PDB file of C-alpha atoms in Angstrom:
ATOM      1  CA  MET A 240     -94.024 128.905  23.258  1.00  0.00           C
ATOM      2  CA  THR A 241     -91.544 131.248  24.997  1.00  0.00           C
ATOM      3  CA  THR A 242     -92.591 132.876  28.260  1.00  0.00           C
ATOM      4  CA  PRO A 243     -93.228 136.521  27.484  1.00  0.00           C
ATOM      5  CA  PHE A 244     -91.449 139.346  29.195  1.00  0.00           C
ATOM      6  CA  ILE A 245     -93.725 141.148  31.678  1.00  0.00           C
ATOM      7  CA  GLY A 246     -93.919 144.808  32.228  1.00  0.00           C
ATOM      8  CA  THR A 247     -96.268 147.635  33.194  1.00  0.00           C
ATOM      9  CA  VAL A 248     -97.445 150.872  31.567  1.00  0.00           C
ATOM     10  CA  PHE A 249     -97.363 154.245  33.219  1.00  0.00           C
ATOM     11  CA  THR A 250    -100.071 156.105  31.405  1.00  0.00           C
ATOM     12  CA  PRO A 251    -100.811 159.844  31.129  1.00  0.00           C
ATOM     13  CA  ALA A 252    -103.810 159.335  33.406  1.00  0.00           C
ATOM     14  CA  HIS A 253    -101.232 159.483  36.260  1.00  0.00           C
ATOM     15  CA  ASP A 254     -99.463 162.657  37.272  1.00  0.00           C
ATOM     16  CA  PRO A 255     -95.763 162.603  36.304  1.00  0.00           C
ATOM     17  CA  THR A 256     -94.864 163.321  39.871  1.00  0.00           C
ATOM     18  CA  ARG A 257     -95.814 159.730  40.597  1.00  0.00           C
ATOM     19  CA  LEU A 258     -93.399 158.368  37.992  1.00  0.00           C
ATOM     20  CA  PRO A 259     -90.285 157.779  40.126  1.00  0.00           C
ATOM     21  CA  ALA A 260     -92.171 155.728  42.671  1.00  0.00           C
ATOM     22  CA  ALA A 261     -93.994 153.833  40.001  1.00  0.00           C
ATOM     23  CA  VAL A 262     -90.854 152.764  38.166  1.00  0.00           C
ATOM     24  CA  ARG A 263     -89.062 151.874  41.393  1.00  0.00           C
ATOM     25  CA  ALA A 264     -92.019 149.669  42.308  1.00  0.00           C
ATOM     26  CA  ALA A 265     -91.780 147.938  38.934  1.00  0.00           C
ATOM     27  CA  GLU A 266     -88.086 147.283  39.407  1.00  0.00           C
ATOM     28  CA  ALA A 267     -88.663 146.099  43.065  1.00  0.00           C
ATOM     29  CA  ALA A 268     -91.305 143.695  41.703  1.00  0.00           C
ATOM     30  CA  GLU A 269     -88.587 142.278  39.453  1.00  0.00           C
ATOM     31  CA  LEU A 270     -90.518 143.090  36.261  1.00  0.00           C
ATOM     32  CA  ASP A 271     -88.742 143.060  32.934  1.00  0.00           C
ATOM     33  CA  GLU A 272     -90.031 146.307  31.395  1.00  0.00           C
ATOM     34  CA  PHE A 273     -91.644 149.665  32.197  1.00  0.00           C
ATOM     35  CA  TRP A 274     -93.380 151.528  29.336  1.00  0.00           C
ATOM     36  CA  LEU A 275     -94.327 155.137  28.869  1.00  0.00           C
ATOM     37  CA  TRP A 276     -96.583 156.964  26.360  1.00  0.00           C
ATOM     38  CA  GLU A 277     -96.230 160.305  24.736  1.00  0.00           C
ATOM     39  CA  ASP A 278     -99.856 161.524  24.501  1.00  0.00           C
ATOM     40  CA  CYS A 279    -100.695 165.008  23.491  1.00  0.00           C
ATOM     41  CA  PHE A 280    -100.850 167.102  25.638  1.00  0.00           C
ATOM     42  CA  SER A 281     -99.591 165.267  28.648  1.00  0.00           C
ATOM     43  CA  HIS A 282     -96.221 163.797  29.617  1.00  0.00           C
ATOM     44  CA  GLY A 283     -93.191 164.487  27.435  1.00  0.00           C
ATOM     45  CA  GLY A 284     -92.042 160.994  26.469  1.00  0.00           C
ATOM     46  CA  LEU A 285     -88.276 161.489  26.380  1.00  0.00           C
ATOM     47  CA  THR A 286     -88.340 163.581  29.565  1.00  0.00           C
ATOM     48  CA  THR A 287     -90.215 160.837  31.459  1.00  0.00           C
ATOM     49  CA  ALA A 288     -88.052 158.125  29.936  1.00  0.00           C
ATOM     50  CA  ALA A 289     -84.946 159.931  31.280  1.00  0.00           C
ATOM     51  CA  VAL A 290     -86.514 160.165  34.723  1.00  0.00           C
ATOM     52  CA  ALA A 291     -87.545 156.484  34.729  1.00  0.00           C
ATOM     53  CA  LEU A 292     -84.060 155.347  33.597  1.00  0.00           C
ATOM     54  CA  ALA A 293     -82.314 157.567  36.180  1.00  0.00           C
ATOM     55  CA  SER A 294     -84.575 156.352  38.989  1.00  0.00           C
ATOM     56  CA  THR A 295     -83.656 152.672  38.426  1.00  0.00           C
ATOM     57  CA  THR A 296     -80.641 150.473  37.681  1.00  0.00           C
ATOM     58  CA  ARG A 297     -81.916 147.316  35.877  1.00  0.00           C
ATOM     59  CA  ILE A 298     -85.417 147.524  34.320  1.00  0.00           C
ATOM     60  CA  ARG A 299     -85.793 148.251  30.575  1.00  0.00           C
ATOM     61  CA  VAL A 300     -87.718 151.455  29.880  1.00  0.00           C
ATOM     62  CA  GLY A 301     -89.736 151.585  26.694  1.00  0.00           C
ATOM     63  CA  LEU A 302     -91.316 154.606  25.001  1.00  0.00           C
ATOM     64  CA  GLY A 303     -94.291 153.740  22.924  1.00  0.00           C
ATOM     65  CA  LEU A 304     -94.445 155.846  21.047  1.00  0.00           C
ATOM     66  CA  MET A 305     -93.014 159.183  19.705  1.00  0.00           C
ATOM     67  CA  PRO A 306     -95.310 160.667  17.037  1.00  0.00           C
ATOM     68  CA  ALA A 307     -93.243 161.215  13.844  1.00  0.00           C
ATOM     69  CA  PRO A 308     -95.234 164.292  12.831  1.00  0.00           C
ATOM     70  CA  LEU A 309     -94.605 166.005  16.164  1.00  0.00           C
ATOM     71  CA  ARG A 310     -90.810 165.826  16.298  1.00  0.00           C
ATOM     72  CA  SER A 311     -87.896 166.853  14.076  1.00  0.00           C
ATOM     73  CA  VAL A 312     -86.083 163.579  13.146  1.00  0.00           C
ATOM     74  CA  ALA A 313     -82.678 165.176  13.889  1.00  0.00           C
ATOM     75  CA  LEU A 314     -83.796 166.225  17.357  1.00  0.00           C
ATOM     76  CA  THR A 315     -85.307 162.766  18.031  1.00  0.00           C
ATOM     77  CA  ALA A 316     -81.997 161.111  17.040  1.00  0.00           C
ATOM     78  CA  MET A 317     -79.999 163.412  19.362  1.00  0.00           C
ATOM     79  CA  GLU A 318     -82.313 162.736  22.314  1.00  0.00           C
ATOM     80  CA  VAL A 319     -82.570 158.951  21.670  1.00  0.00           C
ATOM     81  CA  ALA A 320     -78.842 158.552  21.135  1.00  0.00           C
ATOM     82  CA  SER A 321     -78.152 160.411  24.415  1.00  0.00           C
ATOM     83  CA  LEU A 322     -80.418 158.108  26.447  1.00  0.00           C
ATOM     84  CA  HIS A 323     -78.961 154.982  24.805  1.00  0.00           C
ATOM     85  CA  ARG A 324     -75.445 156.165  25.698  1.00  0.00           C
ATOM     86  CA  LEU A 325     -76.295 157.187  29.267  1.00  0.00           C
ATOM     87  CA  PHE A 326     -78.305 153.955  29.999  1.00  0.00           C
ATOM     88  CA  PRO A 327     -76.842 151.328  27.635  1.00  0.00           C
ATOM     89  CA  GLY A 328     -79.094 148.374  26.905  1.00  0.00           C
ATOM     90  CA  ARG A 329     -82.030 149.718  28.908  1.00  0.00           C
ATOM     91  CA  PHE A 330     -83.868 152.183  26.579  1.00  0.00           C
ATOM     92  CA  VAL A 331     -86.354 150.869  23.978  1.00  0.00           C
ATOM     93  CA  PRO A 332     -87.840 153.769  21.966  1.00  0.00           C
ATOM     94  CA  GLY A 333     -90.628 153.451  19.372  1.00  0.00           C
ATOM     95  CA  VAL A 334     -92.061 155.793  16.727  1.00  0.00           C
ATOM     96  CA  GLY A 335     -95.360 155.820  14.958  1.00  0.00           C
ATOM     97  CA  HIS A 336     -98.031 157.976  13.269  1.00  0.00           C
ATOM     98  CA  GLY A 337     -99.404 159.651  16.362  1.00  0.00           C
ATOM     99  CA  VAL A 338    -103.100 160.231  16.905  1.00  0.00           C
ATOM    100  CA  GLN A 339    -104.222 162.052  13.824  1.00  0.00           C
ATOM    101  CA  ARG A 340    -106.676 164.430  15.530  1.00  0.00           C
ATOM    102  CA  TRP A 341    -103.835 165.557  17.872  1.00  0.00           C
ATOM    103  CA  MET A 342    -101.517 165.967  14.880  1.00  0.00           C
ATOM    104  CA  GLU A 343    -104.199 168.159  13.300  1.00  0.00           C
ATOM    105  CA  GLN A 344    -104.431 170.276  16.455  1.00  0.00           C
ATOM    106  CA  VAL A 345    -100.722 171.121  16.348  1.00  0.00           C
ATOM    107  CA  GLY A 346    -100.664 171.699  12.622  1.00  0.00           C
ATOM    108  CA  SER A 347     -98.503 168.670  11.923  1.00  0.00           C
ATOM    109  CA  ARG A 348    -100.919 166.227  10.349  1.00  0.00           C
ATOM    110  CA  ALA A 349     -99.413 164.508   7.284  1.00  0.00           C
ATOM    111  CA  ALA A 350    -101.423 163.933   4.187  1.00  0.00           C
ATOM    112  CA  SER A 351     -99.712 160.501   3.879  1.00  0.00           C
ATOM    113  CA  PRO A 352     -98.866 159.174   7.339  1.00  0.00           C
ATOM    114  CA  MET A 353     -97.213 156.031   5.858  1.00  0.00           C
ATOM    115  CA  THR A 354     -94.888 158.132   3.606  1.00  0.00           C
ATOM    116  CA  LEU A 355     -93.876 160.258   6.634  1.00  0.00           C
ATOM    117  CA  LEU A 356     -93.258 157.172   8.793  1.00  0.00           C
ATOM    118  CA  ASP A 357     -91.200 155.501   6.028  1.00  0.00           C
ATOM    119  CA  GLU A 358     -88.968 158.555   5.531  1.00  0.00           C
ATOM    120  CA  TYR A 359     -88.709 159.322   9.244  1.00  0.00           C
ATOM    121  CA  HIS A 360     -87.850 155.757  10.272  1.00  0.00           C
ATOM    122  CA  ALA A 361     -85.177 155.361   7.548  1.00  0.00           C
ATOM    123  CA  ALA A 362     -83.602 158.688   8.488  1.00  0.00           C
ATOM    124  CA  LEU A 363     -83.698 158.018  12.245  1.00  0.00           C
ATOM    125  CA  ARG A 364     -82.117 154.586  11.922  1.00  0.00           C
ATOM    126  CA  ALA A 365     -79.330 156.004   9.719  1.00  0.00           C
ATOM    127  CA  LEU A 366     -78.579 158.863  12.094  1.00  0.00           C
ATOM    128  CA  LEU A 367     -78.452 156.550  15.120  1.00  0.00           C
ATOM    129  CA  ALA A 368     -76.087 154.238  13.164  1.00  0.00           C
ATOM    130  CA  GLY A 369     -73.735 157.175  12.629  1.00  0.00           C
ATOM    131  CA  ASP A 370     -74.319 157.767   8.965  1.00  0.00           C
ATOM    132  CA  GLU A 371     -74.168 161.190   7.436  1.00  0.00           C
ATOM    133  CA  VAL A 372     -77.672 161.721   6.137  1.00  0.00           C
ATOM    134  CA  THR A 373     -78.809 163.835   3.155  1.00  0.00           C
ATOM    135  CA  VAL A 374     -82.359 163.345   2.072  1.00  0.00           C
ATOM    136  CA  ASP A 375     -84.888 165.421   0.247  1.00  0.00           C
ATOM    137  CA  GLY A 376     -88.163 163.600   0.838  1.00  0.00           C
ATOM    138  CA  ARG A 377     -91.729 164.623   0.892  1.00  0.00           C
ATOM    139  CA  TYR A 378     -91.597 165.249   4.615  1.00  0.00           C
ATOM    140  CA  VAL A 379     -88.014 164.614   5.845  1.00  0.00           C
ATOM    141  CA  ARG A 380     -85.294 166.931   4.589  1.00  0.00           C
ATOM    142  CA  LEU A 381     -81.781 166.743   5.907  1.00  0.00           C
ATOM    143  CA  ASN A 382     -78.512 168.117   4.510  1.00  0.00           C
ATOM    144  CA  ALA A 383     -75.285 166.320   5.616  1.00  0.00           C
ATOM    145  CA  VAL A 384     -76.578 165.618   9.161  1.00  0.00           C
ATOM    146  CA  CYS A 385     -74.456 163.275  11.293  1.00  0.00           C
ATOM    147  CA  LEU A 386     -74.604 162.659  15.018  1.00  0.00           C
ATOM    148  CA  GLN A 387     -71.527 163.358  17.108  1.00  0.00           C
ATOM    149  CA  TYR A 388     -72.435 160.490  19.499  1.00  0.00           C
ATOM    150  CA  PRO A 389     -74.239 157.764  17.478  1.00  0.00           C
ATOM    151  CA  VAL A 390     -75.328 154.412  18.856  1.00  0.00           C
ATOM    152  CA  PRO A 391     -74.941 151.733  16.189  1.00  0.00           C
ATOM    153  CA  GLY A 392     -77.202 148.808  16.713  1.00  0.00           C
ATOM    154  CA  ALA A 393     -79.560 150.625  19.149  1.00  0.00           C
ATOM    155  CA  PRO A 394     -83.083 149.178  18.948  1.00  0.00           C
ATOM    156  CA  LEU A 395     -85.847 151.173  17.368  1.00  0.00           C
ATOM    157  CA  MET A 396     -89.423 149.936  17.333  1.00  0.00           C
ATOM    158  CA  VAL A 397     -92.493 151.098  15.347  1.00  0.00           C
ATOM    159  CA  GLY A 398     -95.980 151.094  16.760  1.00  0.00           C
ATOM    160  CA  GLY A 399     -99.352 151.014  15.163  1.00  0.00           C
ATOM    161  CA  GLU A 400    -102.644 149.232  14.759  1.00  0.00           C
ATOM    162  CA  GLY A 401    -103.618 149.062  11.066  1.00  0.00           C
ATOM    163  CA  PRO A 402    -102.395 146.151   8.944  1.00  0.00           C
ATOM    164  CA  ARG A 403    -100.151 148.337   6.718  1.00  0.00           C
ATOM    165  CA  THR A 404     -98.354 149.833   9.694  1.00  0.00           C
ATOM    166  CA  VAL A 405     -98.087 146.501  11.481  1.00  0.00           C
ATOM    167  CA  ARG A 406     -96.487 144.903   8.376  1.00  0.00           C
ATOM    168  CA  PHE A 407     -94.167 147.925   8.013  1.00  0.00           C
ATOM    169  CA  ALA A 408     -93.067 147.540  11.657  1.00  0.00           C
ATOM    170  CA  ALA A 409     -92.507 143.838  11.248  1.00  0.00           C
ATOM    171  CA  ALA A 410     -90.454 144.194   8.072  1.00  0.00           C
ATOM    172  CA  ARG A 411     -88.429 147.267   8.931  1.00  0.00           C
ATOM    173  CA  SER A 412     -88.114 147.835  12.670  1.00  0.00           C
ATOM    174  CA  ASP A 413     -86.627 146.017  15.649  1.00  0.00           C
ATOM    175  CA  GLY A 414     -90.052 145.298  17.192  1.00  0.00           C
ATOM    176  CA  THR A 415     -93.793 145.936  16.769  1.00  0.00           C
ATOM    177  CA  LEU A 416     -95.762 147.914  19.410  1.00  0.00           C
ATOM    178  CA  LEU A 417     -99.496 147.244  19.445  1.00  0.00           C
ATOM    179  CA  SER A 418    -102.200 149.468  20.791  1.00  0.00           C
ATOM    180  CA  ALA A 419    -103.937 149.024  24.086  1.00  0.00           C
ATOM    181  CA  ALA A 420    -107.486 147.642  24.414  1.00  0.00           C
ATOM    182  CA  LEU A 421    -107.255 145.352  21.401  1.00  0.00           C
ATOM    183  CA  THR A 422    -109.573 142.375  21.364  1.00  0.00           C
ATOM    184  CA  ASP A 423    -108.323 138.831  21.091  1.00  0.00           C
ATOM    185  CA  ASP A 424    -109.241 138.671  17.416  1.00  0.00           C
ATOM    186  CA  ARG A 425    -107.355 141.838  16.621  1.00  0.00           C
ATOM    187  CA  LEU A 426    -104.310 140.701  18.574  1.00  0.00           C
ATOM    188  CA  ARG A 427    -104.263 137.380  16.698  1.00  0.00           C
ATOM    189  CA  ALA A 428    -104.632 139.158  13.395  1.00  0.00           C
ATOM    190  CA  ALA A 429    -101.803 141.551  14.231  1.00  0.00           C
ATOM    191  CA  CYS A 430     -99.521 138.711  15.315  1.00  0.00           C
ATOM    192  CA  ALA A 431    -100.290 136.874  12.041  1.00  0.00           C
ATOM    193  CA  GLU A 432     -99.394 140.057  10.036  1.00  0.00           C
ATOM    194  CA  VAL A 433     -96.083 140.237  11.967  1.00  0.00           C
ATOM    195  CA  ARG A 434     -95.261 136.559  11.321  1.00  0.00           C
ATOM    196  CA  ASP A 435     -95.978 136.974   7.594  1.00  0.00           C
ATOM    197  CA  ALA A 436     -93.913 140.175   7.133  1.00  0.00           C
ATOM    198  CA  ALA A 437     -91.021 139.765   9.618  1.00  0.00           C
ATOM    199  CA  SER A 438     -87.609 138.735   8.351  1.00  0.00           C
ATOM    200  CA  THR A 439     -86.868 136.759  11.457  1.00  0.00           C
ATOM    201  CA  ASP A 440     -88.820 134.250  13.670  1.00  0.00           C
ATOM    202  CA  ASP A 441     -88.075 136.172  16.841  1.00  0.00           C
ATOM    203  CA  HIS A 442     -89.374 139.614  15.980  1.00  0.00           C
ATOM    204  CA  PRO A 443     -90.574 141.217  19.242  1.00  0.00           C
ATOM    205  CA  ILE A 444     -94.254 142.029  19.628  1.00  0.00           C
ATOM    206  CA  VAL A 445     -95.276 144.259  22.581  1.00  0.00           C
ATOM    207  CA  ALA A 446     -98.866 144.504  23.600  1.00  0.00           C
ATOM    208  CA  PRO A 447    -100.656 146.044  26.640  1.00  0.00           C
ATOM    209  CA  ARG A 448    -103.454 144.337  28.518  1.00  0.00           C
ATOM    210  CA  LEU A 449    -105.847 146.058  30.874  1.00  0.00           C
ATOM    211  CA  VAL A 450    -105.494 144.715  34.396  1.00  0.00           C
ATOM    212  CA  ALA A 451    -107.291 145.445  37.631  1.00  0.00           C
ATOM    213  CA  VAL A 452    -106.942 143.867  41.058  1.00  0.00           C
ATOM    214  CA  GLY A 453    -108.665 144.029  44.391  1.00  0.00           C
ATOM    215  CA  PRO A 454    -112.142 145.148  45.453  1.00  0.00           C
ATOM    216  CA  GLY A 455    -114.090 146.786  42.605  1.00  0.00           C
ATOM    217  CA  ALA A 456    -111.733 145.492  39.896  1.00  0.00           C
ATOM    218  CA  ALA A 457    -114.514 144.357  37.519  1.00  0.00           C
ATOM    219  CA  ASP A 458    -116.294 147.586  37.850  1.00  0.00           C
ATOM    220  CA  ARG A 459    -113.141 149.631  37.107  1.00  0.00           C
ATOM    221  CA  LEU A 460    -112.526 147.530  34.029  1.00  0.00           C
ATOM    222  CA  ARG A 461    -116.042 148.090  32.717  1.00  0.00           C
ATOM    223  CA  ALA A 462    -115.551 151.870  33.147  1.00  0.00           C
ATOM    224  CA  GLU A 463    -112.157 151.619  31.453  1.00  0.00           C
ATOM    225  CA  ALA A 464    -113.547 149.608  28.524  1.00  0.00           C
ATOM    226  CA  ALA A 465    -116.161 152.317  28.017  1.00  0.00           C
ATOM    227  CA  ARG A 466    -113.355 154.955  27.898  1.00  0.00           C
ATOM    228  CA  TRP A 467    -111.790 152.938  25.092  1.00  0.00           C
ATOM    229  CA  GLY A 468    -115.091 152.742  23.236  1.00  0.00           C
ATOM    230  CA  ARG A 469    -115.635 149.045  23.988  1.00  0.00           C
ATOM    231  CA  ASP A 470    -118.972 147.564  24.948  1.00  0.00           C
ATOM    232  CA  SER A 471    -117.372 144.942  27.221  1.00  0.00           C
ATOM    233  CA  ALA A 472    -114.033 144.350  28.984  1.00  0.00           C
ATOM    234  CA  ASP A 473    -114.369 140.550  28.474  1.00  0.00           C
ATOM    235  CA  ASP A 474    -111.676 140.097  25.866  1.00  0.00           C
ATOM    236  CA  ILE A 475    -109.524 143.176  26.378  1.00  0.00           C
ATOM    237  CA  ALA A 476    -108.797 142.827  30.140  1.00  0.00           C
ATOM    238  CA  VAL A 477    -108.245 140.635  33.134  1.00  0.00           C
ATOM    239  CA  ALA A 478    -109.397 141.008  36.763  1.00  0.00           C
ATOM    240  CA  GLY A 479    -108.250 138.979  39.692  1.00  0.00           C
ATOM    241  CA  GLY A 480    -105.157 137.965  41.606  1.00  0.00           C
ATOM    242  CA  ALA A 481    -101.707 136.897  40.579  1.00  0.00           C
ATOM    243  CA  GLU A 482    -102.804 133.435  39.388  1.00  0.00           C
ATOM    244  CA  GLU A 483    -105.528 134.820  37.088  1.00  0.00           C
ATOM    245  CA  ILE A 484    -103.173 137.417  35.717  1.00  0.00           C
ATOM    246  CA  ALA A 485    -100.372 134.910  35.115  1.00  0.00           C
ATOM    247  CA  ALA A 486    -102.817 132.678  33.255  1.00  0.00           C
ATOM    248  CA  GLU A 487    -103.861 135.609  30.994  1.00  0.00           C
ATOM    249  CA  PHE A 488    -100.200 136.514  30.338  1.00  0.00           C
ATOM    250  CA  THR A 489     -99.449 132.884  29.412  1.00  0.00           C
ATOM    251  CA  ARG A 490    -102.407 132.851  27.042  1.00  0.00           C
ATOM    252  CA  LEU A 491    -101.251 136.065  25.351  1.00  0.00           C
ATOM    253  CA  GLY A 492     -97.773 134.698  25.030  1.00  0.00           C
ATOM    254  CA  ALA A 493     -99.190 131.690  23.228  1.00  0.00           C
ATOM    255  CA  MET A 494    -100.551 134.045  20.626  1.00  0.00           C
ATOM    256  CA  GLY A 495     -97.057 135.222  19.811  1.00  0.00           C
ATOM    257  CA  ILE A 496     -96.810 138.301  22.026  1.00  0.00           C
ATOM    258  CA  THR A 497     -93.264 138.498  23.382  1.00  0.00           C
ATOM    259  CA  SER A 498     -93.775 141.310  25.936  1.00  0.00           C
ATOM    260  CA  VAL A 499     -97.099 141.644  27.812  1.00  0.00           C
ATOM    261  CA  LEU A 500     -97.592 144.981  29.499  1.00  0.00           C
ATOM    262  CA  ALA A 501    -100.062 145.274  32.362  1.00  0.00           C
ATOM    263  CA  HIS A 502    -102.073 148.431  31.812  1.00  0.00           C
ATOM    264  CA  PRO A 503    -103.761 149.957  34.870  1.00  0.00           C
ATOM    265  CA  THR A 504    -107.171 151.609  34.799  1.00  0.00           C
ATOM    266  CA  ASP A 505    -107.225 155.370  34.826  1.00  0.00           C
ATOM    267  CA  ASP A 506    -108.698 155.254  38.346  1.00  0.00           C
ATOM    268  CA  GLU A 507    -106.361 152.651  39.832  1.00  0.00           C
ATOM    269  CA  PRO A 508    -106.293 153.664  43.499  1.00  0.00           C
ATOM    270  CA  ASP A 509    -102.998 152.000  44.514  1.00  0.00           C
ATOM    271  CA  LEU A 510    -100.513 152.019  41.674  1.00  0.00           C
ATOM    272  CA  GLU A 511     -97.600 150.620  43.697  1.00  0.00           C
ATOM    273  CA  GLY A 512     -99.794 147.910  45.281  1.00  0.00           C
ATOM    274  CA  TRP A 513    -101.152 147.025  41.796  1.00  0.00           C
ATOM    275  CA  THR A 514     -97.590 146.729  40.502  1.00  0.00           C
ATOM    276  CA  ALA A 515     -96.646 144.334  43.305  1.00  0.00           C
ATOM    277  CA  VAL A 516     -99.439 142.013  42.236  1.00  0.00           C
ATOM    278  CA  ILE A 517     -98.164 142.148  38.631  1.00  0.00           C
ATOM    279  CA  GLY A 518     -94.783 141.147  39.981  1.00  0.00           C
ATOM    280  CA  GLU A 519     -96.338 138.198  41.802  1.00  0.00           C
ATOM    281  CA  ALA A 520     -97.929 137.110  38.559  1.00  0.00           C
ATOM    282  CA  ALA A 521     -94.605 137.438  36.671  1.00  0.00           C
ATOM    283  CA  ALA A 522     -92.926 135.330  39.331  1.00  0.00           C
ATOM    284  CA  LEU A 523     -95.411 132.495  38.727  1.00  0.00           C
ATOM    285  CA  LEU A 524     -94.248 132.380  35.053  1.00  0.00           C
ATOM    286  CA  ARG A 525     -90.525 131.997  35.829  1.00  0.00           C
TER     287      ARG A 525
END
């Protein structure tokens, strides 16, 4: 088993004005990764990714994920390529279906989300590689589009939860992003799907885990589990100090998860202090 990379998630529950301090705290704690979400109708994912990258010098910044129905693929390619060039080796973007009820709200819901993701992912990879792309698909239509500043070899991940999407991500992308608040059984099943479909043995698998520390941690996790529609936090979260958190991260790494992301509760009272404890846990694994 390889020790997983350790990171944190800055969720839309936290005001974007807190982002610079949060990402600097993650870098000061010597964490490997810092991940953002693009939830409707909250933080803009590429905007916050740019702020996080500009506020730090070392830490990798992931965006999981950009909803394909919400964004023109040409515009996504332009924005992603710009961030890759400005911060080489530090930006890890991901795309996916998006939450379907949100896509319905904005008039962008696809009748076939898998067809859209297939077309979108293929076009985005080709654009980032510097190809001139002409395609007349069911959802994606481009006519001789080519980026002026491509980034050949830049990583592009795919996120999802269902077996078809996970297998697509494993077979076609540079890494699979899993949803938050998944039970152990669902994590094991997803990892098995990735192992079965991936073309390499070292395909990255990124998964969040709910974490609470300090007084009232167990109560906050129970409330968080309820927000995720779970009856219990027992197998979707960990509460405690650095040693308990490190043990949980080790256990998740043994399942095959290559990047474990500590996910705070919505009501975490001290985000920077919480991050410091995550850093202590990560140090125990080195």
